[in-house]
Coordinates of C-alpha atoms in Angstrom, one line a residue:
H29 CA 22.5 32.9 33.7
A30 CA 20.1 32.4 30.5
T31 CA 18.7 29.1 29.0
L32 CA 17.8 29.8 25.4
P33 CA 17.3 28.0 22.2
P34 CA 19.7 28.5 19.6
A35 CA 17.1 29.6 16.8
L36 CA 16.1 32.6 19.1
L37 CA 19.8 33.7 19.0
Q38 CA 20.4 32.8 15.4
G39 CA 17.8 35.4 14.5
S40 CA 18.9 37.9 16.7
Q41 CA 20.8 41.2 15.3
K42 CA 22.6 42.6 18.3
L43 CA 24.2 40.1 20.6
E44 CA 26.8 42.3 22.1
G45 CA 25.0 42.6 25.3
L46 CA 25.2 39.1 26.3
G47 CA 29.0 39.1 26.4
S48 CA 29.2 39.2 30.1
Q49 CA 26.4 36.3 30.6
V50 CA 26.5 32.8 30.9
L51 CA 24.4 31.3 28.0
I52 CA 23.0 27.6 28.2
L53 CA 22.0 26.7 24.7
A54 CA 19.3 23.9 24.6
G55 CA 16.6 22.6 22.6
E56 CA 18.6 21.8 19.2
L57 CA 22.2 22.0 18.1
P58 CA 23.6 25.3 17.8
K59 CA 25.7 26.2 14.6
A60 CA 29.4 26.9 15.3
E61 CA 29.3 30.1 13.7
L62 CA 26.5 31.2 16.2
I63 CA 28.8 30.0 19.2
R64 CA 31.8 32.1 17.8
S65 CA 29.5 35.2 17.4
L66 CA 28.4 34.9 21.3
A67 CA 32.1 35.4 22.4
P68 CA 33.2 36.5 24.9
A69 CA 30.1 35.0 26.7
S70 CA 30.5 31.8 28.5
I71 CA 28.8 29.1 26.5
V72 CA 27.4 26.0 27.7
N73 CA 25.7 23.6 25.1
A74 CA 23.1 21.4 26.9
Y75 CA 21.7 18.1 25.6
G76 CA 18.9 15.9 27.0
P77 CA 15.3 14.9 26.4
T78 CA 12.5 15.4 28.7
E79 CA 12.3 11.8 29.5
A80 CA 15.8 12.3 31.2
T81 CA 14.6 15.2 33.3
V82 CA 15.6 17.6 30.7
C83 CA 19.4 17.6 30.8
A84 CA 21.7 14.8 30.5
A85 CA 25.1 16.1 28.9
T86 CA 26.7 19.4 28.5
W87 CA 29.6 20.8 26.8
S88 CA 31.5 23.9 28.0
C89 CA 32.9 26.0 25.1
P90 CA 36.6 26.7 25.5
D91 CA 38.0 30.3 25.0
E92 CA 39.0 30.8 21.4
F93 CA 36.7 28.1 19.9
D94 CA 37.2 27.8 16.3
G95 CA 36.0 24.5 15.3
A96 CA 33.4 23.3 12.9
I97 CA 31.7 20.8 15.6
V98 CA 29.7 21.8 18.4
P99 CA 29.7 18.7 20.7
I100 CA 27.0 17.8 23.1
G101 CA 29.9 17.0 25.8
R102 CA 29.8 14.4 28.5
P103 CA 27.0 13.3 30.8
I104 CA 26.3 15.4 34.0
A105 CA 26.5 14.0 37.5
N106 CA 24.5 10.8 38.2
T107 CA 23.9 10.3 34.8
R108 CA 25.1 7.5 32.4
V109 CA 25.4 7.7 28.6
Y110 CA 25.7 4.7 26.4
L111 CA 26.0 4.5 22.5
L112 CA 24.5 1.2 21.3
D113 CA 24.0 -0.6 17.9
G114 CA 20.7 -2.1 17.0
H115 CA 21.3 -5.2 19.1
G116 CA 22.0 -3.4 22.1
A117 CA 25.9 -3.7 22.2
P118 CA 28.1 -0.8 22.5
V119 CA 29.5 0.5 19.3
P120 CA 33.2 1.1 18.8
F121 CA 35.0 4.3 19.4
G122 CA 34.0 6.8 16.8
A123 CA 31.4 4.6 15.3
V124 CA 27.6 5.9 15.2
G125 CA 25.2 4.6 17.7
E126 CA 21.9 5.3 19.5
L127 CA 22.1 7.5 22.7
Y128 CA 20.7 5.7 25.7
V129 CA 20.6 7.6 29.0
G130 CA 20.6 6.0 32.4
G131 CA 21.0 7.2 36.1
A132 CA 18.8 9.2 38.6
G133 CA 17.5 11.5 36.2
V134 CA 15.5 8.8 34.0
A135 CA 11.6 9.3 34.1
R136 CA 9.5 6.3 35.5
G137 CA 7.6 6.2 32.0
Y138 CA 4.6 7.7 30.2
L139 CA 1.5 8.2 32.1
N140 CA -1.1 5.9 31.0
R141 CA 1.1 4.5 28.0
P142 CA 2.3 1.2 29.2
E143 CA 3.2 -0.2 25.5
L144 CA 5.3 2.9 24.7
T145 CA 7.1 2.8 28.2
A146 CA 8.1 -0.7 27.5
E147 CA 9.2 0.2 24.3
R148 CA 11.4 3.2 25.3
F149 CA 12.4 2.4 29.1
I150 CA 14.5 -0.7 29.4
A151 CA 16.4 -2.4 32.1
S152 CA 20.0 -1.8 31.7
P153 CA 22.4 -4.7 31.0
F154 CA 25.3 -2.6 32.5
V155 CA 24.0 -1.5 35.8
D156 CA 22.0 -3.6 38.0
G157 CA 18.7 -1.9 38.8
D158 CA 19.3 1.1 36.3
R159 CA 16.7 2.0 33.7
L160 CA 17.7 3.1 30.4
Y161 CA 15.9 5.6 28.1
K162 CA 16.1 4.9 24.5
T163 CA 16.3 8.3 23.0
G164 CA 16.1 7.7 19.3
D165 CA 19.2 10.2 19.0
L166 CA 22.2 9.3 17.1
A167 CA 25.7 10.3 18.2
R168 CA 29.6 9.2 18.2
Y169 CA 32.6 9.8 20.4
L170 CA 35.1 12.3 19.0
P171 CA 38.7 11.9 20.0
D172 CA 38.7 14.0 23.0
G173 CA 35.9 11.8 24.4
N174 CA 33.0 14.3 23.9
L175 CA 29.9 13.3 22.3
E176 CA 28.8 14.6 18.7
F177 CA 25.1 14.7 18.1
L178 CA 24.2 13.4 14.6
G179 CA 20.5 13.8 14.4
R180 CA 17.7 11.2 14.8
N181 CA 17.3 7.8 14.1
D182 CA 14.0 8.2 12.4
D183 CA 16.0 10.4 9.9
Q184 CA 17.9 7.4 8.7
V185 CA 17.3 6.6 5.3
K186 CA 18.1 3.5 3.2
I187 CA 19.4 3.6 -0.3
R188 CA 20.3 0.6 -2.2
G189 CA 20.4 -1.5 1.1
F190 CA 22.5 0.8 2.8
R191 CA 21.5 2.3 5.9
I192 CA 22.5 6.0 6.1
E193 CA 22.5 8.7 8.8
P194 CA 22.1 12.1 6.9
G195 CA 23.2 14.0 10.1
E196 CA 26.7 12.1 10.1
I197 CA 27.1 13.4 6.2
A198 CA 26.0 17.1 7.0
A199 CA 28.4 17.1 9.9
R200 CA 31.4 16.3 7.5
L201 CA 30.3 18.8 5.1
C202 CA 30.2 21.4 7.9
E203 CA 33.8 20.5 8.5
H204 CA 34.7 22.0 4.9
P205 CA 35.9 25.7 5.1
L206 CA 33.4 26.7 2.4
V207 CA 30.5 25.5 4.1
R208 CA 28.7 27.5 7.2
E209 CA 25.7 25.2 7.2
A210 CA 24.4 21.9 5.6
V211 CA 21.7 19.5 5.6
V212 CA 21.5 16.3 3.5
V213 CA 18.1 14.7 2.4
A214 CA 17.2 11.5 0.3
Q215 CA 15.1 12.6 -2.6
P216 CA 13.8 10.5 -5.6
D217 CA 15.7 11.2 -8.8
R218 CA 13.6 11.0 -12.1
A219 CA 13.3 7.2 -12.3
G220 CA 11.9 7.2 -8.5
E221 CA 15.2 5.8 -7.0
K222 CA 16.2 7.5 -3.8
R223 CA 19.5 9.5 -4.0
L224 CA 21.3 11.8 -1.4
V225 CA 21.2 15.5 -2.0
G226 CA 23.3 17.8 0.0
Y227 CA 22.2 21.5 0.6
V228 CA 24.7 24.0 1.7
V229 CA 25.0 27.5 2.7
C230 CA 28.4 28.9 1.9
A231 CA 30.7 30.7 4.6
L232 CA 30.8 34.3 4.2
G233 CA 34.3 34.5 2.8
A234 CA 33.6 31.8 0.2
Q235 CA 30.6 33.5 -1.4
S236 CA 32.7 36.1 -2.8
E237 CA 34.8 33.8 -4.5
E238 CA 34.2 32.7 -8.2
L239 CA 33.2 29.1 -7.5
D240 CA 30.3 28.1 -10.0
G241 CA 28.0 25.3 -8.9
A242 CA 29.8 22.4 -10.6
D243 CA 33.3 23.6 -8.9
L244 CA 31.7 23.7 -5.4
A245 CA 30.0 20.2 -6.0
G246 CA 33.3 18.9 -6.8
A247 CA 35.1 20.1 -3.8
L248 CA 32.5 19.0 -1.6
R249 CA 32.3 15.6 -3.2
A250 CA 36.0 15.2 -3.0
H251 CA 35.7 16.3 0.8
V252 CA 33.2 13.8 1.7
A253 CA 34.4 11.0 -0.4
A254 CA 37.9 11.3 1.7
R255 CA 36.0 10.9 4.8
L256 CA 32.9 8.7 4.2
P257 CA 32.2 5.2 2.5
D258 CA 31.1 6.1 -1.4
Y259 CA 27.5 5.2 -0.6
M260 CA 27.2 8.2 1.7
V261 CA 28.4 10.7 -0.8
P262 CA 25.6 12.7 -2.1
A263 CA 24.9 12.6 -5.7
A264 CA 24.4 16.7 -6.0
F265 CA 25.3 19.7 -3.9
V266 CA 22.8 22.7 -4.0
R267 CA 24.1 26.0 -2.9
L268 CA 21.3 28.1 -1.0
A269 CA 21.5 31.6 0.2
A270 CA 19.8 30.3 3.6
L271 CA 18.4 26.9 4.6
P272 CA 14.5 27.1 4.3
L273 CA 12.7 27.3 7.7
T274 CA 9.1 26.8 9.1
V275 CA 7.8 29.4 11.4
N276 CA 8.8 27.3 14.3
G277 CA 12.5 27.5 12.9
K278 CA 12.8 24.0 11.8
L279 CA 14.0 23.0 8.3
D280 CA 11.3 22.8 5.7
R281 CA 12.1 19.9 3.6
K282 CA 9.3 20.8 1.3
A283 CA 10.9 24.0 0.2
L284 CA 14.2 22.4 -0.7
P285 CA 14.6 22.8 -4.4
A286 CA 15.5 20.0 -6.8
P287 CA 19.3 20.0 -7.9
A288 CA 19.6 21.4 -11.2
D289 CA 22.5 20.3 -13.5
E290 CA 25.2 22.7 -12.0
A291 CA 24.5 20.8 -8.7
Y292 CA 26.7 17.9 -10.1
A293 CA 30.5 17.7 -10.1
R294 CA 31.1 18.0 -13.8
S295 CA 33.5 19.6 -16.3
A296 CA 33.3 22.4 -18.7
Y297 CA 30.5 21.2 -21.2
E298 CA 31.8 19.8 -24.4
A299 CA 29.2 17.8 -26.8
P300 CA 29.9 14.3 -27.1
Q301 CA 31.5 13.3 -30.5
G302 CA 30.8 10.2 -32.6
E303 CA 28.1 7.4 -32.5
I304 CA 29.4 5.9 -29.3
E305 CA 29.9 8.9 -27.2
T306 CA 26.4 10.3 -28.3
A307 CA 24.5 6.9 -27.6
L308 CA 26.3 6.4 -24.3
A309 CA 25.4 10.3 -23.2
E310 CA 21.9 9.6 -24.1
I311 CA 21.9 6.4 -21.7
W312 CA 23.6 8.3 -19.1
A313 CA 21.5 11.3 -18.9
E314 CA 18.4 9.0 -18.6
L315 CA 19.7 6.8 -16.0
L316 CA 21.2 9.7 -14.0
G317 CA 18.6 12.2 -14.4
V318 CA 20.6 15.0 -15.8
E319 CA 19.5 17.3 -18.7
R320 CA 22.9 16.7 -20.7
V321 CA 26.1 14.8 -20.3
G322 CA 29.4 16.1 -21.9
R323 CA 32.3 14.2 -23.1
H324 CA 34.4 15.0 -20.1
D325 CA 31.8 14.2 -17.3
D326 CA 32.5 11.3 -14.9
F327 CA 29.8 8.6 -14.5
F328 CA 30.4 8.3 -10.8
E329 CA 30.6 12.1 -10.2
L330 CA 27.1 12.7 -11.9
G331 CA 25.7 10.3 -9.1
G332 CA 26.5 6.9 -10.6
H333 CA 26.6 3.9 -8.3
S334 CA 27.0 0.2 -8.7
L335 CA 23.3 -0.6 -9.4
L336 CA 23.2 2.1 -12.2
A337 CA 26.4 0.8 -13.4
V338 CA 24.7 -2.7 -14.2
R339 CA 21.8 -0.8 -15.8
L340 CA 24.3 0.9 -18.0
L341 CA 25.9 -2.2 -18.9
S342 CA 22.6 -4.0 -19.7
R343 CA 21.4 -0.8 -21.7
A344 CA 24.6 -0.6 -23.6
L345 CA 24.5 -4.3 -24.4
D346 CA 21.0 -3.9 -26.0
A347 CA 22.4 -1.3 -28.1
G348 CA 25.2 -3.3 -29.5
F349 CA 28.0 -1.7 -27.2
K350 CA 30.1 -4.2 -25.4
F351 CA 32.3 -3.3 -22.5
T352 CA 33.0 -4.4 -19.1
A353 CA 32.4 -3.0 -15.4
A354 CA 36.1 -3.2 -15.1
D355 CA 36.2 -0.8 -18.1
L356 CA 33.7 1.6 -16.5
F357 CA 35.8 1.7 -13.1
Q358 CA 38.9 2.4 -14.8
A359 CA 37.6 4.8 -17.2
P360 CA 34.5 6.6 -15.8
V361 CA 34.8 9.6 -18.0
L362 CA 32.7 9.5 -21.2
K363 CA 35.2 10.2 -23.8
E364 CA 37.5 7.5 -22.0
L365 CA 34.9 4.9 -21.8
A366 CA 33.8 5.3 -25.3
L367 CA 37.5 4.3 -26.5
K368 CA 36.9 1.0 -24.5
V369 CA 33.5 -0.1 -26.3
H370 CA 33.4 -2.8 -28.9
L371 CA 30.4 -3.0 -31.3
E372 CA 28.5 -6.1 -31.0
P373 CA 25.1 -5.8 -33.2
Q374 CA 24.3 -9.4 -31.9
P375 CA 25.0 -9.9 -28.1
S376 CA 26.5 -13.4 -27.7
S377 CA 25.0 -13.6 -24.0
P378 CA 21.8 -11.6 -23.7
G379 CA 21.7 -10.2 -20.2
V380 CA 25.0 -11.4 -19.0
I381 CA 27.1 -8.8 -17.4
C382 CA 30.6 -8.8 -18.3
V383 CA 32.3 -7.7 -15.0
R384 CA 36.1 -8.7 -16.1
A385 CA 36.6 -9.8 -19.5
T386 CA 40.3 -11.6 -19.3
G387 CA 42.2 -14.1 -17.2
S388 CA 44.3 -17.2 -17.3
Q389 CA 41.7 -19.4 -15.1
P390 CA 38.2 -20.6 -16.1
P391 CA 35.5 -17.9 -15.9
L392 CA 33.8 -17.4 -12.6
F393 CA 29.8 -16.9 -12.7
F394 CA 28.0 -14.8 -10.3
V395 CA 24.3 -15.3 -9.5
P396 CA 22.1 -12.5 -8.9
T397 CA 20.5 -12.6 -5.2
G398 CA 16.9 -13.4 -4.7
L399 CA 15.8 -9.7 -5.3
G400 CA 17.4 -10.0 -9.1
D401 CA 20.1 -7.9 -7.9
C402 CA 23.7 -8.3 -9.1
S403 CA 25.0 -4.9 -8.2
Y404 CA 26.8 -6.3 -5.4
I405 CA 29.1 -7.9 -7.8
L406 CA 30.9 -4.7 -9.3
N407 CA 32.3 -3.4 -5.7
L408 CA 33.3 -6.9 -4.7
V409 CA 35.0 -7.8 -7.8
E410 CA 36.7 -4.4 -7.6
E411 CA 38.4 -5.7 -4.5
M412 CA 39.3 -9.2 -5.8
D413 CA 42.6 -10.5 -6.7
A414 CA 41.6 -13.2 -9.1
D415 CA 42.9 -14.0 -12.7
C416 CA 39.8 -15.0 -14.3
P417 CA 37.0 -13.4 -16.4
I418 CA 33.9 -12.6 -14.1
Y419 CA 30.5 -12.6 -15.3
G420 CA 27.2 -11.8 -13.5
L421 CA 24.2 -13.9 -14.6
P422 CA 21.1 -12.6 -15.8
W423 CA 17.8 -13.1 -13.7
P424 CA 15.5 -15.4 -15.8
S425 CA 12.4 -13.8 -17.2
F426 CA 9.7 -15.6 -15.2
S427 CA 7.1 -15.0 -17.7
E428 CA 8.5 -17.8 -19.9
V429 CA 7.6 -20.4 -17.4
C430 CA 4.5 -21.2 -15.8
S431 CA 4.6 -21.6 -11.8
P432 CA 8.4 -22.0 -12.2
T433 CA 10.3 -24.4 -10.0
L434 CA 13.9 -23.4 -9.2
E435 CA 15.2 -26.3 -11.4
A436 CA 13.2 -24.6 -14.4
I437 CA 14.6 -21.2 -13.4
A438 CA 18.3 -22.7 -13.4
S439 CA 17.5 -24.5 -16.7
Q440 CA 17.0 -21.0 -18.4
V441 CA 20.3 -19.6 -17.2
I442 CA 22.3 -22.7 -18.7
P443 CA 22.4 -21.6 -22.3
A444 CA 23.8 -18.0 -21.3
I445 CA 26.6 -19.8 -19.3
R446 CA 27.3 -22.3 -22.0
K447 CA 27.7 -19.5 -24.5
I448 CA 30.5 -18.1 -22.9
Q449 CA 32.0 -21.5 -21.4
S450 CA 30.8 -24.6 -23.6
H451 CA 32.2 -27.0 -20.9
G452 CA 33.5 -27.4 -17.3
P453 CA 34.8 -27.3 -15.0
Y454 CA 32.4 -24.6 -14.1
R455 CA 33.0 -22.1 -11.1
F456 CA 30.1 -20.3 -9.4
A457 CA 29.6 -17.6 -6.7
G458 CA 26.0 -16.5 -5.2
Y459 CA 25.2 -14.1 -2.3
S460 CA 22.2 -14.6 -0.2
S461 CA 19.4 -16.9 -1.7
G462 CA 21.0 -16.5 -4.9
G463 CA 23.3 -19.0 -3.5
I464 CA 20.5 -21.5 -3.7
L465 CA 20.0 -20.8 -7.4
A466 CA 23.8 -21.2 -8.0
Y467 CA 23.2 -24.8 -6.3
A468 CA 20.4 -25.5 -8.6
I469 CA 22.3 -24.5 -11.7
A470 CA 25.4 -26.8 -10.6
E471 CA 22.6 -29.5 -10.0
H472 CA 21.3 -29.2 -13.6
L473 CA 25.0 -29.0 -15.2
L474 CA 25.9 -32.2 -13.0
S475 CA 22.9 -33.9 -14.7
L476 CA 24.3 -33.0 -18.0
S477 CA 27.6 -35.0 -17.1
E478 CA 29.4 -31.7 -16.7
T479 CA 31.8 -30.9 -13.6
V480 CA 31.6 -28.2 -11.0
S481 CA 34.9 -27.4 -9.5
F482 CA 34.0 -24.3 -7.4
M483 CA 31.1 -23.2 -5.4
A484 CA 31.2 -20.0 -3.0
F485 CA 28.4 -19.2 -1.0
I486 CA 28.3 -15.7 0.6
D487 CA 26.2 -16.1 4.0
V488 CA 23.7 -18.6 2.3
T489 CA 21.3 -20.2 4.5
L490 CA 19.4 -23.5 3.5
P491 CA 16.3 -23.3 5.7
A492 CA 15.5 -26.3 7.8
K493 CA 12.0 -26.3 7.1
P494 CA 9.5 -24.1 5.0
A495 CA 9.1 -20.6 6.1
G496 CA 6.0 -19.9 8.2
M497 CA 5.2 -17.1 5.8
T498 CA 3.8 -17.3 2.4
P499 CA 5.7 -15.8 -0.5
T500 CA 3.5 -13.0 -0.6
Q501 CA 4.0 -12.2 3.2
M502 CA 7.8 -12.7 2.7
V503 CA 7.8 -10.1 -0.2
S504 CA 5.8 -7.7 1.7
E505 CA 8.4 -7.9 4.3
V506 CA 11.0 -7.1 1.5
V507 CA 8.9 -3.9 0.7
L508 CA 8.7 -2.9 4.1
E509 CA 12.5 -3.4 4.5
T510 CA 13.1 -0.7 2.0
L511 CA 10.8 1.5 4.0
E512 CA 12.5 0.8 7.7
S513 CA 13.5 4.6 7.9
L514 CA 9.8 5.5 8.4
E515 CA 8.8 6.9 11.6
D516 CA 7.1 4.1 13.9
E517 CA 3.6 5.1 13.6
H518 CA 3.9 4.9 9.6
F519 CA 5.9 1.8 9.4
K520 CA 3.6 -0.1 12.0
L521 CA 0.5 1.2 9.8
L522 CA 2.1 -0.1 6.7
K523 CA 3.0 -3.7 8.6
R524 CA -0.6 -4.2 9.6
F525 CA -1.8 -3.4 6.3
A526 CA 0.5 -5.7 4.7
E527 CA -0.8 -8.6 6.8
H528 CA -4.2 -8.6 4.8
S529 CA -3.1 -7.1 1.4
S530 CA -1.7 -8.0 -2.1
I531 CA 1.6 -6.4 -3.1
P532 CA 0.1 -3.9 -5.5
R533 CA -2.1 -2.6 -2.8
L534 CA 0.8 -2.3 -0.2
L535 CA 2.7 -0.3 -3.0
E536 CA -0.4 1.9 -3.5
K537 CA -0.9 2.3 0.4
A538 CA 2.8 3.3 0.9
Q539 CA 2.3 6.0 -1.9
Q540 CA -0.6 7.4 -0.4
I541 CA 1.2 8.2 3.1
G542 CA 4.1 9.5 1.2
A543 CA 6.5 6.5 1.9
I544 CA 7.3 6.0 -1.7
P545 CA 7.0 8.4 -4.7
P546 CA 3.3 8.6 -6.4
D547 CA 4.7 8.1 -9.9
H548 CA 7.1 5.0 -8.8
N549 CA 5.9 1.6 -9.1
D550 CA 7.9 -1.6 -8.7
A551 CA 4.7 -4.0 -8.9
L552 CA 6.4 -6.0 -11.7
M553 CA 9.9 -6.5 -9.9
Y554 CA 8.1 -7.5 -6.6
E555 CA 5.9 -10.1 -8.7
R556 CA 9.0 -11.5 -10.0
I557 CA 10.6 -11.8 -6.4
E558 CA 7.4 -13.3 -5.4
Q559 CA 7.7 -15.8 -8.0
F560 CA 11.1 -16.6 -7.0
Q561 CA 10.4 -16.9 -3.4
R562 CA 7.7 -19.5 -4.2
A563 CA 10.3 -21.7 -6.2
L564 CA 12.6 -21.5 -3.2
Q565 CA 10.2 -22.9 -0.8
L566 CA 9.4 -25.8 -3.3
Y567 CA 13.0 -26.4 -3.7
R568 CA 14.5 -29.4 -1.8
A569 CA 18.1 -29.3 -2.1
P570 CA 19.8 -32.6 -3.0
S571 CA 23.1 -34.0 -2.0
L572 CA 25.6 -33.3 -4.8
P573 CA 29.3 -34.6 -5.1
I574 CA 30.8 -31.1 -4.8
E575 CA 32.3 -29.1 -2.2
I576 CA 31.2 -25.5 -1.2
H577 CA 32.9 -22.7 0.6
Q578 CA 30.5 -20.9 2.9
F579 CA 31.8 -17.2 3.6
Y580 CA 29.4 -16.7 6.6
A581 CA 28.7 -13.3 8.8
T582 CA 29.7 -13.5 12.0
V583 CA 27.0 -11.0 13.5
S584 CA 23.3 -12.1 13.2
S585 CA 20.8 -9.6 12.0
V586 CA 17.0 -9.2 12.6
S587 CA 14.8 -7.3 10.3
R588 CA 12.4 -4.5 11.9
C589 CA 9.5 -6.8 11.1
A590 CA 11.0 -9.8 12.8
R591 CA 11.8 -7.6 15.8
L592 CA 8.1 -6.3 15.9
D593 CA 6.9 -9.9 15.7
K594 CA 9.4 -11.1 18.2
R595 CA 10.7 -13.8 16.1
S596 CA 13.5 -16.2 16.9
I597 CA 16.5 -16.8 14.7
A598 CA 16.5 -20.1 13.1
P599 CA 19.4 -22.3 14.6
E600 CA 20.9 -22.8 10.9
R601 CA 21.2 -19.2 10.6
S602 CA 23.7 -19.2 13.5
S603 CA 25.6 -22.1 12.4
P604 CA 28.9 -21.2 10.2
M605 CA 27.8 -24.0 7.7
R606 CA 24.3 -22.2 7.4
G607 CA 22.2 -25.5 7.3
W608 CA 24.2 -27.0 4.5
D609 CA 25.5 -29.8 6.4
R610 CA 22.1 -31.4 6.2
V611 CA 22.7 -32.2 2.4
L612 CA 26.5 -32.3 2.2
S613 CA 29.1 -33.8 4.6
A614 CA 30.9 -31.5 7.0
A615 CA 34.2 -32.4 5.1
A616 CA 32.7 -30.9 1.8
I617 CA 31.9 -27.6 3.6
D618 CA 34.9 -25.1 4.1
T619 CA 33.6 -22.1 6.2
T620 CA 35.3 -18.7 6.6
P621 CA 34.1 -16.1 9.0
I622 CA 33.5 -12.4 7.7
P623 CA 33.1 -9.5 10.0
G624 CA 29.6 -7.9 9.8
N625 CA 26.0 -8.9 9.4
H626 CA 24.2 -10.3 6.1
A627 CA 24.1 -6.9 4.8
T628 CA 27.1 -5.3 6.1
I629 CA 29.5 -8.0 4.9
M630 CA 28.8 -6.6 1.5
N631 CA 28.2 -2.8 1.9
T632 CA 30.5 -1.9 4.5
P633 CA 33.8 -1.2 2.7
E634 CA 36.1 -2.9 5.4
N635 CA 34.0 -5.9 5.5
R636 CA 33.7 -6.2 1.9
K637 CA 37.7 -6.2 1.6
V638 CA 37.9 -9.0 4.0
L639 CA 35.3 -10.9 2.0
A640 CA 37.0 -10.2 -1.5
C641 CA 40.5 -11.1 -0.1
S642 CA 39.2 -14.5 1.4
L643 CA 37.1 -15.2 -1.7
S644 CA 40.4 -14.7 -3.9
R645 CA 42.4 -16.8 -1.6
V646 CA 40.3 -19.7 -1.9
L647 CA 39.5 -19.0 -5.5
N648 CA 43.1 -18.9 -6.5
S649 CA 43.9 -22.1 -4.5
S650 CA 41.2 -24.3 -5.9
P651 CA 41.8 -26.7 -8.9
T652 CA 40.6 -25.4 -12.2
K653 CA 40.5 -28.7 -14.1

């Protein structure tokens, strides 16, 4: 018997002499190809952290193994393994969770490190008297009951509000017959926005095939898109002869090359034709960070997503090109989208995003969130069944008002609304704190003797008392939330720094430790968020003669900052009415539960479909006059 790290065997040339041995592989996840090359040896894949006395689970390789996934198996005797979510609850079968280990092998703690011991070793809520070790490893159950290891949770990345485990994407890539090894990382594009990039080493038989980079990227993109949500599909796929490794045999992330143009799923290049195609191609190239865009290229296959789609619509409108978000989703290929473009030298409603242009009912106006983001609208509307035009309202330019109140911010939006719909009844929808702005807009319109016939709140909480933090502290938490994937040491460092610094200094500090790219500065955006938060704190919602529909998240969520500060959840956040029953009668509030928490009701496709269906049903049944 021999216990060996896979990296030692991976670099060995002659493995024939091991055929009669029992080999226990431990220390890291072995590749399926290595497992097959060791036949006919008896292979055991062992998993376990030192804190669980080295071994916690094992998997015995069956004869004639030909799979793409090497599991870590099942718990050994006297050991219990749990997969839990961020709230300590078991995850559904097949879902990704963090591994907790209990049983006789769990250590007592860290010598002379009581704080770290308290953080990592907890009392088991499942077995009286048992202690669990919080490993920080991610896994899920396979259909046969074995566990699949998916990397560390400190490898998690947060992109456009989505929390992503790159190891899960890499595991799906390795299931493709063309792929022998894969790794997925988050890299900044030219604009400083994070995007996922997949790096693959092709299987030996596939390297001889005449697959160029774009064809490979197209095949892998289709493979991943069929198995994972769209936000987990890498923007680019880079083929490598071998993954770069450090002297210790670990992945050398710094040596991974930036994706070139051939790393994107694209058709054979043909130059854009005509004024519209040429202008759109220039906008696409700048937004997507690619050298050139051909008339057969697909916006989403080049790495486009809902946030970039909003920017594309805005940039095109500034250039006098009018089309809707629905046009883009239905015709994402450049030459096809160009056919849907209407020339508008004078945009009728500056900053307004036209998501859907036609419908027999009055339009529905969505309000951006308190972060100025209206990209959530596009994917939600794609799932909705509503016979009405749909628009995304602009975030006001805060520089036009001095120390703005929410009423003043709302008044700036009214002209854009009335250019589209001169008179009521008006219909609005808002997500998160953007819903409070929607309420302020309704207040203003009612003061003008207009009618508001529909108001949809998507998990919108009306705080019972002013927040215990200043607007600057609240925005600092927003900044830190985008950096939640940082390792604990760096995250806690930034959190301590944020308590006594301005937003620009916090961003500068984050750049210094490599948490954000050195040339990426969102200070102006965060300044606007800070102004909006200040206006929210000053706003006192009046009682209005309207009804609201509250689509509330059934799962409470607590940010990493709140967990570190041990903050309790305000009572109104756990109420289906979310605190609006303080200013409206209970009869005026219709509540609808939506599965998920505040973030996942919108960014998890299954939950978003429930939300879209519920919102469409209520919208279609509401009076339009």
